[in-house]
Amino acid sequence: MKCIRKASVKHVLTSTKRAELTRSFEEEKVQLEREIKQLEFQYHHAQKKTPSQMVPSLKEKFDHEINRRQEKQQSLQFKMDQLNHLTEGSELFFEMTDVLIDVEVGSKWVSAENALTIVVKDGVIHEIRESENRET
């Protein structure tokens, strides 16, 4: 019989993974910058077509969207700074996933309270760990 179980996926920080993450963060920052410029263009274009009494609410709407993207950029910069401070070999949590496990009569039952962790190094599963989560 097969059962579905939750597992956390962690990646080991290597020079390859660091470069991949840095590139991904940079690409996302560039995309956000494009979106900000597009929103500024759209605001100026809409401002010309909007009655003057509606301009303050229009500006507020566009400012809110621009600020959201600027906050995301700051968050990405913070993540990049933190990434640069991490040592190689550090494990970074990436996601929770469902895994399919085989259970048979006579096999050891593993409680769902025990954390299952899949460790990935340079795109290859490096280790599968099962540890007990006990609060004491």
Coordinates of C-alpha atoms in Angstrom, one line a residue:
M1 CA 0.0 0.0 0.0
K2 CA 1.2 3.5 -0.6
C3 CA 0.7 6.5 1.6
I4 CA 1.3 10.2 1.0
R5 CA 3.4 12.1 3.5
K6 CA 4.7 15.7 3.8
A7 CA 8.4 16.3 3.5
S8 CA 10.5 19.5 3.6
V9 CA 12.9 20.0 0.8
K10 CA 16.2 21.7 1.6
H11 CA 19.0 22.6 -0.8
V12 CA 22.7 22.5 0.2
L13 CA 24.3 25.9 -0.6
T14 CA 27.1 25.3 -3.1
S15 CA 28.8 27.8 -5.4
T16 CA 26.5 26.6 -8.2
K17 CA 23.4 27.1 -6.1
R18 CA 24.5 30.5 -4.9
A19 CA 25.1 31.6 -8.5
E20 CA 21.7 30.2 -9.5
L21 CA 19.9 32.0 -6.7
T22 CA 21.7 35.3 -7.3
R23 CA 20.8 35.2 -11.0
S24 CA 17.2 34.4 -10.1
F25 CA 17.0 37.3 -7.6
E26 CA 18.7 39.7 -10.1
E27 CA 16.2 38.7 -12.9
E28 CA 13.3 39.2 -10.5
K29 CA 14.6 42.7 -9.5
V30 CA 15.0 43.7 -13.2
Q31 CA 11.4 42.5 -13.9
L32 CA 10.1 44.5 -10.9
E33 CA 12.0 47.6 -12.2
R34 CA 10.3 47.1 -15.6
E35 CA 6.9 46.9 -13.9
I36 CA 7.6 50.1 -12.0
K37 CA 8.6 52.0 -15.2
Q38 CA 5.5 50.6 -16.9
L39 CA 3.2 51.7 -14.0
E40 CA 4.8 55.2 -14.1
F41 CA 4.2 55.4 -17.8
Q42 CA 0.6 54.2 -17.4
Y43 CA 0.0 56.7 -14.6
H44 CA 1.2 59.7 -16.7
H45 CA -0.9 58.5 -19.6
A46 CA -4.0 58.0 -17.4
Q47 CA -3.4 61.3 -15.7
K48 CA -4.0 63.2 -18.9
K49 CA -7.3 61.4 -19.6
T50 CA -8.6 61.6 -16.0
P51 CA -10.7 64.5 -14.7
S52 CA -8.7 66.6 -12.3
Q53 CA -10.8 65.7 -9.3
M54 CA -10.0 62.0 -9.8
V55 CA -6.3 62.5 -10.1
P56 CA -5.5 62.1 -6.4
S57 CA -7.2 58.7 -6.1
L58 CA -5.6 57.6 -9.4
K59 CA -2.2 58.7 -8.0
E60 CA -2.9 56.8 -4.8
K61 CA -3.7 53.7 -6.7
F62 CA -0.6 53.8 -8.8
D63 CA 1.6 54.8 -5.8
H64 CA 0.4 51.8 -3.9
E65 CA 1.3 49.4 -6.8
I66 CA 4.7 51.0 -7.2
N67 CA 5.4 50.8 -3.5
R68 CA 4.5 47.1 -3.5
R69 CA 7.1 46.4 -6.2
Q70 CA 9.7 48.6 -4.5
E71 CA 9.2 46.6 -1.2
K72 CA 9.6 43.4 -3.2
Q73 CA 12.9 44.8 -4.6
Q74 CA 14.1 45.7 -1.1
S75 CA 13.2 42.2 0.1
L76 CA 15.1 40.6 -2.8
Q77 CA 18.1 42.8 -2.0
F78 CA 17.9 41.6 1.7
K79 CA 17.8 38.0 0.5
M80 CA 20.8 38.6 -1.7
D81 CA 22.7 40.1 1.2
Q82 CA 21.8 37.2 3.4
L83 CA 22.8 34.7 0.7
N84 CA 26.2 36.3 0.5
H85 CA 26.7 35.9 4.3
L86 CA 25.9 32.2 4.3
T87 CA 28.6 29.6 4.2
E88 CA 28.8 26.9 1.7
G89 CA 27.2 23.7 3.0
S90 CA 24.3 25.6 4.7
E91 CA 20.9 24.0 4.1
L92 CA 18.2 26.3 2.7
F93 CA 14.6 25.4 3.1
F94 CA 12.8 25.6 -0.3
E95 CA 9.4 24.0 -0.1
M96 CA 7.1 21.4 1.4
T97 CA 6.1 18.6 -0.8
D98 CA 4.1 15.4 -0.8
V99 CA 6.0 12.1 -1.1
L100 CA 4.6 8.7 -1.8
I101 CA 5.9 6.0 0.6
D102 CA 5.4 2.2 0.5
V103 CA 3.9 0.6 3.6
E104 CA 3.5 -3.1 4.0
V105 CA 2.5 -5.5 6.8
G106 CA 5.4 -5.9 9.1
S107 CA 7.2 -2.6 8.1
K108 CA 8.0 0.0 10.7
W109 CA 5.3 2.6 11.1
V110 CA 6.7 6.1 11.0
S111 CA 4.6 8.7 12.8
A112 CA 3.6 11.9 10.9
E113 CA 5.1 13.8 13.9
N114 CA 8.6 12.8 12.7
A115 CA 9.9 15.3 10.2
L116 CA 10.9 13.9 6.8
T117 CA 13.6 16.0 5.1
I118 CA 14.9 15.6 1.6
V119 CA 18.3 17.3 1.1
V120 CA 19.3 18.2 -2.5
K121 CA 22.8 19.1 -3.6
D122 CA 23.4 20.5 -7.0
G123 CA 20.1 19.1 -8.3
V124 CA 20.6 15.6 -7.0
I125 CA 19.0 14.1 -3.9
H126 CA 21.9 13.9 -1.4
E127 CA 20.1 12.6 1.7
I128 CA 16.7 11.7 3.1
R129 CA 16.4 12.3 6.8
E130 CA 13.8 11.4 9.3
S131 CA 14.0 13.0 12.7
E132 CA 11.7 13.2 15.7
N133 CA 10.1 16.5 16.5
R134 CA 9.8 16.6 20.3
E135 CA 9.1 19.6 22.3
T136 CA 10.7 19.4 25.7

